[in-house]
Amino acid sequence: MTADPATFRFVSTNRRVREDRRFVAGRGYYVADVALEGMLHVAILPSQHPAARIVSIDASAALAMPGVHYVLTGDELAAATDPLMNGLDTPKVQRHPLAVGQTRYAGEWVVAVVADSRALAEDATEKVRVVYEPLPFVINAEQALLPDSPPVHPAHGSNVLLDRTFVWGEVEKHFAESPRQLAFRVTWGRNSTVPIETFGVAASWDPWRDMLDVWASIQMPKYPDQIARALRIPANCVRVHQDVDVGGSYGVKRGIKQTVLVAHLARRLGRPVRLIEDRLENMRGGDAHGPERIFDVEVAFNNDGIVKSMKIRALDNAGAYAGRAPFQLGKPIGAIVGPYKIESVQYRAQSVTTNKAVQEAVRGFGQSPTNYAIETAIDKVAAATGLERIEVRRRNFIRKEEFPYLIPSGSSYDSGDYHTVVDKVFAHIDFAAMEQERDRLRASGMLAGIGIAACLEPSGGNSSFEPLLNEKNTTTTWMDSCRINIDGLGFVTVTIHNTSSGQGHETLVSTVIGEVLQIDPDLIRVVRPDSLACLPSNSPVGSRMAIMLGGAAFHAAQKLKTKLTRIAAHQFGLAEDKVVYASGGVGDPKSNRQLSWIDIVNIGHRNFHLLPEGMEPGLESTHVMQVPTGDRLPENGRVQMYPCHSFEFHVVLMAIDPVLGKPEIKRYVIGHDCGTVINPHIVKGMTLGGVAHGLGAALLEEFVYDDEGHLITQSFMDYLLPSSREMPKVEIVHHCTPSPHTVFGQKGSGESGYLGAPAAISAAVNDCVASLGISFNKLPIRISAIGDAIADAQQGKPQQQAK
Amino acid sequence: MKVNLRINGVNRTTELEPRKTLLDALRENFLLNGTHAGCEHGVCGACTVLIDGEPVRSCLMFAVQADGYEITTIEGLAPAPGELGVLQDAFCETHGLQCGYCTPGMILAAHALLQTTLTPTRDDIVEAISGNICRCTGYGQIIEAVEFAAARLRVANTPRPQHDGLNRELPKHAAPTEGLLEAEKGDQPVAEAK
């Protein structure tokens, strides 16, 4: 750590989020607000079949409609573009924006129609005749594993995309030595982040400048590179405009298939083209679903509740193409033991294709389902040993003095103080009073219970899981960058090189730079140049921006501060260490000579003859920051993943009316330690929003397919997002354990609520119904399932568990 | 067909197809981009506008149906270019948003509530925004924003509802009788933001 928290002027203080002003006035600039002269509009015809051979496509009636410009098929697009990038080494699992030869899930995009207006394009899709020959299909991941299941990609030979077993430590020995063992299965339902803004992209092609201009609702590392690759054009012919505001993403807005489709059309037609997904296209065929995962867990422990070893088998239903699904099995390896001192782990990661929509990266990148499995294991150990759930956690937590702590899978946790966070939360709650309240609710005829869950949030995202799961991938950097320019009048402009989807990056960098240069952050302009003017950056994934963009801004500002100091010291004829930088000016404490900000700016911009020898004129600095850890390739199935590890501890008091089956959260408290907070409002919002997102995953949200392979939750009438009615008031208990790896001690905070809430809420439901001898082992736990299970239990029927 | 609409206090005329929604007409014909499309089936509330002061889903209404009504969009709430209304400013104070996409609809729904009462309970606020889905915030800071705006408006020297639209008794003197300049006392930092 290079900054002293006691001296912060702006960091950690109650300052407004500068982005908010334009949004409350309705003056955001979203992709649907981009109006290009002569722009055409795309609508999509999707497949009705989960798997079918495309026999023929007849677009003549559609093309005959006035105002319809073009009908694009998968064959044409596949001939003109390369398949979309596939992170795994599975070359026969090819993915194109439009289905080629056969469809692989109901809702997959088959034909794109281009017309003068979106409405007209939609009308025309109804006139396109596609003849299909239905093929056998598979929806269920376990069935997809069977040798006789219909392969989603026949050329690949099976549905297995990934099947890797890692053994870290002496698992079998520890299991053999442990007096107690238990095994269970939990299932994480297919949900996603489902932003309120769907994905959208507009593109235009200028053949005289060889330039593809792209405006998109995007949160995607290496986005321009992937567009260029697929379109077979040089990457410096792709200009992505990063000043587009993104209406929510939380990981999922990767839009590469949409972009390749639209970019091809823009080139083909010589007109700007845009596709703004409607909700149905987004839910059914936007390729934006999240993990769907079965966990088979075995735990070896002793009578004191100490967990020695764990075996996890995670079977993930990837959907029809590889997407990011397999890697979302990889990232949890960086925190595979959660906050616990589990000595050895066996982890089998299996990813299979099925005839469902494709997964994208979802908040936490697979960590939330894994936390649900780990926390369920701890609860079961408590039940088996008769110990309190919190006591088992306390006994297994890594202790404050044991950091940095190397976990069996090769990651070193940077810092933490889990016991103190838990103590603070319990003191805040008055846990005994909460138990009395639970008992009072029970006495009043309600089913009541308390759920607790701890979770780790690895943050500062690198991409170490890629080389871990694919030996051909040798990526060891996941940099982010910042450039600062002080102009000739002394005003500061900062460039950042990503889009934002609500994370407040402009506030982040202005706060950090204001802190270092000791100038008012509100006077700092922050801009996002187009991708051709950008420095290398990797977008806000993996809870990384406070660490990586904040770090890059810090170091760039330090370089500028050093330059300002050197210029001034040179005027005084002194060494740099003899002068003092304060509030933008530099003084000589001995002689009381002082150069103000504008004096130094003048010299930097206008007086080369006054600069120290060898110094470049102007006042500009850049910093390209390497992730503080993860700069080595994996060895023996072990790798250092993310540098920083935030900690959260959730406590939920719940009551269920046994007649309705409706869970009501009476109290929700979260202990939260993400190190040094840069902006308290942003961290609070991320935490609360994450809890709401996790509540959805626990109780409401699921992309459900019926036995015919059709998505039956494809609108907001069926796929239920938490409203203000479902969301309780959440109390946050703060703690700060700074990270030794970052400039202010900050860690990530974008995922915390979502990582712990599903486990905590599930535990609360199960505590509510435990007295009836029932439990739920699959998320989401819907009202209907709770009501039915309670009714069955009251009538003495055995519980029907989800498949 | 030709349609006359009164939007943010100004009479506007345009040509459009009868099947065009008010949402699309506001965005495409009148270039009022603050109204957002979220689900386009009337659930998420991102397209909320006020029709005669009542929150309405502009995605579920044809533009031609809005003829003869007072339409208020988010663009109509800012008192002047670069200047925020009290409620908008309150959303900035508590950070009652992140990505900003649901925000115009959320603010209009809350605005409608504060037109009927300046003493809303937490439950009143929760109810008023329950038809507007926010995926970013978990609603906590939105509710705080509305509470904060109500508190500021109660002590502001501005016109206020004469009756409680929720049919509850209004406090006899919402503002001190001696009068206060706008927000002089109301503009306290939110305690919980620390």
Short mmCIF file of N, CA, C and O in Angstrom, two decimals, chain A residues 693-779:
data_model
loop_
_atom_site.label_atom_id
_atom_site.label_comp_id
_atom_site.label_asym_id
_atom_site.label_seq_id
_atom_site.Cartn_x
_atom_site.Cartn_y
_atom_site.Cartn_z
N HIS A 693 -30.19 -9.16 -6.92
CA HIS A 693 -29.93 -10.11 -8.00
C HIS A 693 -29.86 -11.55 -7.45
O HIS A 693 -30.41 -12.49 -8.04
N GLY A 694 -29.23 -11.68 -6.29
CA GLY A 694 -29.14 -13.00 -5.67
C GLY A 694 -30.49 -13.49 -5.16
O GLY A 694 -30.78 -14.69 -5.20
N LEU A 695 -31.30 -12.55 -4.70
CA LEU A 695 -32.65 -12.92 -4.27
C LEU A 695 -33.44 -13.49 -5.45
O LEU A 695 -34.16 -14.48 -5.32
N GLY A 696 -33.26 -12.86 -6.62
CA GLY A 696 -33.91 -13.37 -7.82
C GLY A 696 -33.47 -14.80 -8.13
O GLY A 696 -34.29 -15.68 -8.40
N ALA A 697 -32.16 -15.02 -8.05
CA ALA A 697 -31.63 -16.36 -8.35
C ALA A 697 -32.13 -17.38 -7.34
O ALA A 697 -32.37 -18.54 -7.66
N ALA A 698 -32.31 -16.96 -6.10
CA ALA A 698 -32.70 -17.89 -5.04
C ALA A 698 -34.19 -18.24 -5.11
O ALA A 698 -34.57 -19.38 -4.82
N LEU A 699 -35.03 -17.27 -5.45
CA LEU A 699 -36.47 -17.48 -5.28
C LEU A 699 -37.29 -17.34 -6.56
O LEU A 699 -38.43 -17.83 -6.61
N LEU A 700 -36.79 -16.65 -7.56
CA LEU A 700 -37.69 -16.25 -8.65
C LEU A 700 -37.24 -16.64 -10.05
O LEU A 700 -38.06 -17.09 -10.86
N GLU A 701 -35.98 -16.41 -10.35
CA GLU A 701 -35.59 -16.35 -11.76
C GLU A 701 -35.10 -17.69 -12.30
O GLU A 701 -34.21 -18.30 -11.72
N GLU A 702 -35.65 -18.10 -13.42
CA GLU A 702 -35.11 -19.27 -14.10
C GLU A 702 -35.57 -19.30 -15.56
O GLU A 702 -36.74 -19.06 -15.85
N PHE A 703 -34.64 -19.61 -16.43
CA PHE A 703 -34.99 -19.90 -17.81
C PHE A 703 -35.38 -21.38 -17.87
O PHE A 703 -34.52 -22.26 -17.80
N VAL A 704 -36.67 -21.62 -17.98
CA VAL A 704 -37.17 -23.00 -17.93
C VAL A 704 -37.52 -23.47 -19.34
O VAL A 704 -38.20 -22.76 -20.08
N TYR A 705 -37.05 -24.65 -19.67
CA TYR A 705 -37.42 -25.27 -20.95
C TYR A 705 -38.38 -26.41 -20.69
O TYR A 705 -38.23 -27.16 -19.72
N ASP A 706 -39.37 -26.55 -21.56
CA ASP A 706 -40.29 -27.67 -21.40
C ASP A 706 -39.73 -28.92 -22.09
O ASP A 706 -38.63 -28.88 -22.68
N ASP A 707 -40.47 -30.01 -22.03
CA ASP A 707 -39.96 -31.26 -22.57
C ASP A 707 -39.81 -31.23 -24.09
O ASP A 707 -39.11 -32.04 -24.67
N GLU A 708 -40.50 -30.28 -24.73
CA GLU A 708 -40.36 -30.14 -26.18
C GLU A 708 -39.16 -29.27 -26.55
O GLU A 708 -38.95 -28.96 -27.72
N GLY A 709 -38.45 -28.81 -25.54
CA GLY A 709 -37.25 -28.01 -25.82
C GLY A 709 -37.53 -26.54 -26.03
O GLY A 709 -36.68 -25.81 -26.56
N HIS A 710 -38.70 -26.07 -25.61
CA HIS A 710 -39.02 -24.65 -25.78
C HIS A 710 -38.86 -23.90 -24.46
O HIS A 710 -39.23 -24.39 -23.40
N LEU A 711 -38.35 -22.69 -24.60
CA LEU A 711 -38.21 -21.82 -23.43
C LEU A 711 -39.60 -21.32 -23.05
O LEU A 711 -40.30 -20.72 -23.86
N ILE A 712 -39.99 -21.59 -21.81
CA ILE A 712 -41.33 -21.17 -21.40
C ILE A 712 -41.32 -19.94 -20.50
O ILE A 712 -42.36 -19.40 -20.18
N THR A 713 -40.14 -19.49 -20.10
CA THR A 713 -40.07 -18.23 -19.35
C THR A 713 -39.33 -17.22 -20.21
O THR A 713 -38.15 -16.95 -20.02
N GLN A 714 -40.03 -16.66 -21.17
CA GLN A 714 -39.35 -15.80 -22.15
C GLN A 714 -39.90 -14.38 -22.13
O GLN A 714 -39.62 -13.61 -23.04
N SER A 715 -40.67 -14.03 -21.13
CA SER A 715 -41.06 -12.63 -20.94
C SER A 715 -40.96 -12.32 -19.46
O SER A 715 -40.77 -13.22 -18.63
N PHE A 716 -41.14 -11.05 -19.12
CA PHE A 716 -41.08 -10.67 -17.70
C PHE A 716 -42.35 -11.06 -16.95
O PHE A 716 -42.44 -10.85 -15.74
N MET A 717 -43.31 -11.64 -17.66
CA MET A 717 -44.47 -12.20 -16.97
C MET A 717 -44.11 -13.54 -16.34
O MET A 717 -44.74 -13.99 -15.39
N ASP A 718 -43.10 -14.21 -16.93
CA ASP A 718 -42.76 -15.57 -16.48
C ASP A 718 -41.38 -15.62 -15.84
O ASP A 718 -41.16 -16.38 -14.92
N TYR A 719 -40.47 -14.86 -16.39
CA TYR A 719 -39.15 -14.74 -15.79
C TYR A 719 -39.22 -13.54 -14.87
O TYR A 719 -39.30 -12.39 -15.30
N LEU A 720 -39.24 -13.81 -13.56
CA LEU A 720 -39.61 -12.77 -12.60
C LEU A 720 -38.38 -12.10 -12.01
O LEU A 720 -37.55 -12.76 -11.38
N LEU A 721 -38.27 -10.80 -12.24
CA LEU A 721 -37.20 -10.02 -11.64
C LEU A 721 -37.71 -9.43 -10.33
O LEU A 721 -38.87 -9.03 -10.24
N PRO A 722 -36.87 -9.36 -9.31
CA PRO A 722 -37.33 -8.79 -8.03
C PRO A 722 -37.75 -7.33 -8.20
O PRO A 722 -37.05 -6.55 -8.83
N SER A 723 -38.89 -7.00 -7.65
CA SER A 723 -39.35 -5.61 -7.63
C SER A 723 -39.11 -5.04 -6.24
O SER A 723 -38.61 -5.73 -5.34
N SER A 724 -39.48 -3.79 -6.06
CA SER A 724 -39.30 -3.17 -4.73
C SER A 724 -40.13 -3.91 -3.68
O SER A 724 -39.83 -3.82 -2.49
N ARG A 725 -41.15 -4.63 -4.10
CA ARG A 725 -41.98 -5.38 -3.17
C ARG A 725 -41.25 -6.61 -2.61
O ARG A 725 -41.45 -6.98 -1.46
N GLU A 726 -40.44 -7.24 -3.43
CA GLU A 726 -39.74 -8.46 -2.99
C GLU A 726 -38.48 -8.14 -2.19
O GLU A 726 -37.99 -8.96 -1.43
N MET A 727 -37.94 -6.96 -2.44
CA MET A 727 -36.62 -6.65 -1.91
C MET A 727 -36.74 -6.05 -0.51
O MET A 727 -37.39 -5.03 -0.31
N PRO A 728 -36.12 -6.69 0.48
CA PRO A 728 -36.18 -6.14 1.84
C PRO A 728 -35.23 -4.96 1.98
O PRO A 728 -34.39 -4.71 1.12
N LYS A 729 -35.39 -4.26 3.06
CA LYS A 729 -34.40 -3.25 3.42
C LYS A 729 -33.16 -4.00 3.91
O LYS A 729 -33.25 -4.85 4.79
N VAL A 730 -32.03 -3.70 3.33
CA VAL A 730 -30.81 -4.42 3.68
C VAL A 730 -29.91 -3.53 4.52
O VAL A 730 -29.67 -2.37 4.19
N GLU A 731 -29.44 -4.09 5.63
CA GLU A 731 -28.52 -3.35 6.50
C GLU A 731 -27.10 -3.82 6.20
O GLU A 731 -26.83 -5.01 6.14
N ILE A 732 -26.21 -2.86 6.00
CA ILE A 732 -24.82 -3.19 5.68
C ILE A 732 -23.93 -2.88 6.88
O ILE A 732 -23.98 -1.77 7.42
N VAL A 733 -23.13 -3.84 7.26
CA VAL A 733 -22.14 -3.64 8.32
C VAL A 733 -20.76 -3.63 7.66
O VAL A 733 -20.36 -4.61 7.04
N HIS A 734 -20.08 -2.51 7.77
CA HIS A 734 -18.81 -2.37 7.06
C HIS A 734 -17.63 -2.82 7.90
O HIS A 734 -17.62 -2.70 9.12
N HIS A 735 -16.66 -3.34 7.20
CA HIS A 735 -15.36 -3.58 7.83
C HIS A 735 -14.33 -3.34 6.74
O HIS A 735 -14.62 -3.47 5.56
N CYS A 736 -13.12 -2.97 7.12
CA CYS A 736 -12.10 -2.69 6.12
C CYS A 736 -10.81 -3.41 6.45
O CYS A 736 -10.13 -3.09 7.42
N THR A 737 -10.51 -4.42 5.65
CA THR A 737 -9.20 -5.07 5.70
C THR A 737 -8.50 -4.73 4.39
O THR A 737 -8.81 -5.30 3.35
N PRO A 738 -7.59 -3.78 4.41
CA PRO A 738 -6.99 -3.36 3.13
C PRO A 738 -6.24 -4.50 2.45
O PRO A 738 -5.71 -5.40 3.11
N SER A 739 -6.21 -4.44 1.14
CA SER A 739 -5.41 -5.40 0.40
C SER A 739 -3.98 -4.90 0.29
O SER A 739 -3.76 -3.72 0.00
N PRO A 740 -3.02 -5.77 0.49
CA PRO A 740 -1.63 -5.35 0.33
C PRO A 740 -1.23 -5.18 -1.13
O PRO A 740 -0.17 -4.64 -1.43
N HIS A 741 -2.10 -5.64 -2.06
CA HIS A 741 -1.73 -5.62 -3.47
C HIS A 741 -2.15 -4.36 -4.21
O HIS A 741 -1.86 -4.22 -5.39
N THR A 742 -2.91 -3.46 -3.56
CA THR A 742 -3.48 -2.34 -4.32
C THR A 742 -3.06 -1.00 -3.73
O THR A 742 -2.62 -0.92 -2.58
N VAL A 743 -3.25 0.05 -4.52
CA VAL A 743 -2.66 1.35 -4.17
C VAL A 743 -3.30 1.98 -2.93
O VAL A 743 -2.62 2.64 -2.15
N PHE A 744 -4.59 1.81 -2.77
CA PHE A 744 -5.24 2.37 -1.58
C PHE A 744 -5.68 1.27 -0.61
O PHE A 744 -6.33 1.55 0.39
N GLY A 745 -5.39 0.02 -0.95
CA GLY A 745 -5.92 -1.09 -0.15
C GLY A 745 -7.28 -1.54 -0.59
O GLY A 745 -7.95 -2.32 0.08
N GLN A 746 -7.73 -1.05 -1.76
CA GLN A 746 -9.08 -1.40 -2.23
C GLN A 746 -9.13 -2.83 -2.77
O GLN A 746 -8.13 -3.38 -3.22
N LYS A 747 -10.33 -3.40 -2.72
CA LYS A 747 -10.62 -4.70 -3.35
C LYS A 747 -11.86 -4.51 -4.21
O LYS A 747 -12.44 -3.42 -4.23
N GLY A 748 -12.31 -5.55 -4.87
CA GLY A 748 -13.49 -5.43 -5.72
C GLY A 748 -14.78 -5.54 -4.91
O GLY A 748 -14.79 -6.08 -3.80
N SER A 749 -15.87 -4.99 -5.48
CA SER A 749 -17.14 -5.06 -4.74
C SER A 749 -18.34 -5.24 -5.65
O SER A 749 -19.46 -5.08 -5.21
N GLY A 750 -18.12 -5.57 -6.90
CA GLY A 750 -19.25 -5.60 -7.83
C GLY A 750 -20.11 -6.85 -7.77
O GLY A 750 -21.18 -6.89 -8.36
N GLU A 751 -19.66 -7.85 -7.07
CA GLU A 751 -20.35 -9.14 -7.14
C GLU A 751 -20.87 -9.63 -5.80
O GLU A 751 -21.62 -10.61 -5.74
N SER A 752 -20.48 -8.94 -4.74
CA SER A 752 -20.62 -9.53 -3.41
C SER A 752 -22.04 -9.97 -3.08
O SER A 752 -22.26 -11.09 -2.63
N GLY A 753 -23.01 -9.11 -3.30
CA GLY A 753 -24.37 -9.47 -2.93
C GLY A 753 -24.84 -10.72 -3.64
O GLY A 753 -25.43 -11.63 -3.05
N TYR A 754 -24.53 -10.78 -4.92
CA TYR A 754 -24.98 -11.90 -5.73
C TYR A 754 -24.26 -13.19 -5.35
O TYR A 754 -24.80 -14.28 -5.50
N LEU A 755 -23.05 -13.06 -4.82
CA LEU A 755 -22.28 -14.27 -4.50
C LEU A 755 -22.77 -14.95 -3.23
O LEU A 755 -22.63 -16.16 -3.08
N GLY A 756 -23.33 -14.18 -2.32
CA GLY A 756 -23.71 -14.78 -1.04
C GLY A 756 -25.20 -14.91 -0.83
O GLY A 756 -25.65 -15.78 -0.07
N ALA A 757 -25.99 -14.04 -1.47
CA ALA A 757 -27.42 -14.02 -1.20
C ALA A 757 -28.13 -15.34 -1.53
O ALA A 757 -28.97 -15.80 -0.74
N PRO A 758 -27.82 -15.97 -2.66
CA PRO A 758 -28.55 -17.22 -2.95
C PRO A 758 -28.34 -18.28 -1.87
O PRO A 758 -29.30 -18.94 -1.43
N ALA A 759 -27.10 -18.42 -1.41
CA ALA A 759 -26.82 -19.41 -0.36
C ALA A 759 -27.54 -19.05 0.93
O ALA A 759 -28.13 -19.91 1.59
N ALA A 760 -27.52 -17.76 1.28
CA ALA A 760 -28.13 -17.35 2.55
C ALA A 760 -29.65 -17.50 2.51
O ALA A 760 -30.27 -17.96 3.48
N ILE A 761 -30.25 -17.11 1.40
CA ILE A 761 -31.71 -17.18 1.29
C ILE A 761 -32.16 -18.64 1.22
O ILE A 761 -33.14 -19.04 1.85
N SER A 762 -31.43 -19.44 0.47
CA SER A 762 -31.74 -20.87 0.43
C SER A 762 -31.66 -21.48 1.83
O SER A 762 -32.53 -22.26 2.24
N ALA A 763 -30.63 -21.09 2.56
CA ALA A 763 -30.46 -21.63 3.93
C ALA A 763 -31.61 -21.17 4.82
O ALA A 763 -32.08 -21.94 5.68
N ALA A 764 -32.07 -19.95 4.61
CA ALA A 764 -33.18 -19.45 5.43
C ALA A 764 -34.45 -20.23 5.13
O ALA A 764 -35.19 -20.62 6.06
N VAL A 765 -34.73 -20.47 3.85
CA VAL A 765 -35.91 -21.26 3.49
C VAL A 765 -35.82 -22.64 4.14
O VAL A 765 -36.79 -23.13 4.75
N ASN A 766 -34.65 -23.24 4.01
CA ASN A 766 -34.51 -24.60 4.55
C ASN A 766 -34.60 -24.62 6.07
O ASN A 766 -35.09 -25.60 6.64
N ASP A 767 -34.16 -23.55 6.72
CA ASP A 767 -34.31 -23.49 8.17
C ASP A 767 -35.80 -23.33 8.55
O ASP A 767 -36.25 -23.88 9.54
N CYS A 768 -36.52 -22.59 7.71
CA CYS A 768 -37.96 -22.42 7.95
C CYS A 768 -38.70 -23.76 7.91
O CYS A 768 -39.59 -24.01 8.73
N VAL A 769 -38.36 -24.58 6.93
CA VAL A 769 -39.15 -25.80 6.70
C VAL A 769 -38.54 -27.03 7.35
O VAL A 769 -39.11 -28.13 7.24
N ALA A 770 -37.40 -26.85 8.03
CA ALA A 770 -36.71 -28.02 8.61
C ALA A 770 -37.62 -28.77 9.58
O ALA A 770 -37.59 -30.01 9.65
N SER A 771 -38.46 -28.03 10.31
CA SER A 771 -39.32 -28.67 11.30
C SER A 771 -40.31 -29.63 10.66
O SER A 771 -40.85 -30.52 11.31
N LEU A 772 -40.57 -29.46 9.35
CA LEU A 772 -41.48 -30.35 8.63
C LEU A 772 -40.75 -31.54 8.03
O LEU A 772 -41.36 -32.38 7.36
N GLY A 773 -39.43 -31.59 8.23
CA GLY A 773 -38.64 -32.70 7.69
C GLY A 773 -38.40 -32.59 6.20
O GLY A 773 -38.13 -33.58 5.53
N ILE A 774 -38.52 -31.39 5.66
CA ILE A 774 -38.27 -31.23 4.23
C ILE A 774 -37.16 -30.22 3.99
O ILE A 774 -36.78 -29.47 4.90
N SER A 775 -36.63 -30.23 2.78
CA SER A 775 -35.63 -29.23 2.41
C SER A 775 -35.65 -29.08 0.90
O SER A 775 -36.21 -29.92 0.18
N PHE A 776 -35.02 -28.02 0.44
CA PHE A 776 -34.97 -27.76 -1.01
C PHE A 776 -33.52 -27.78 -1.46
O PHE A 776 -32.66 -27.17 -0.84
N ASN A 777 -33.29 -28.49 -2.56
CA ASN A 777 -31.91 -28.65 -3.02
C ASN A 777 -31.71 -28.10 -4.42
O ASN A 777 -30.76 -28.44 -5.10
N LYS A 778 -32.65 -27.26 -4.85
CA LYS A 778 -32.51 -26.68 -6.20
C LYS A 778 -32.99 -25.25 -6.16
O LYS A 778 -34.01 -24.93 -5.57
N LEU A 779 -32.21 -24.38 -6.82
CA LEU A 779 -32.61 -22.98 -6.97
C LEU A 779 -33.13 -22.77 -8.40
O LEU A 779 -32.61 -23.38 -9.32
#
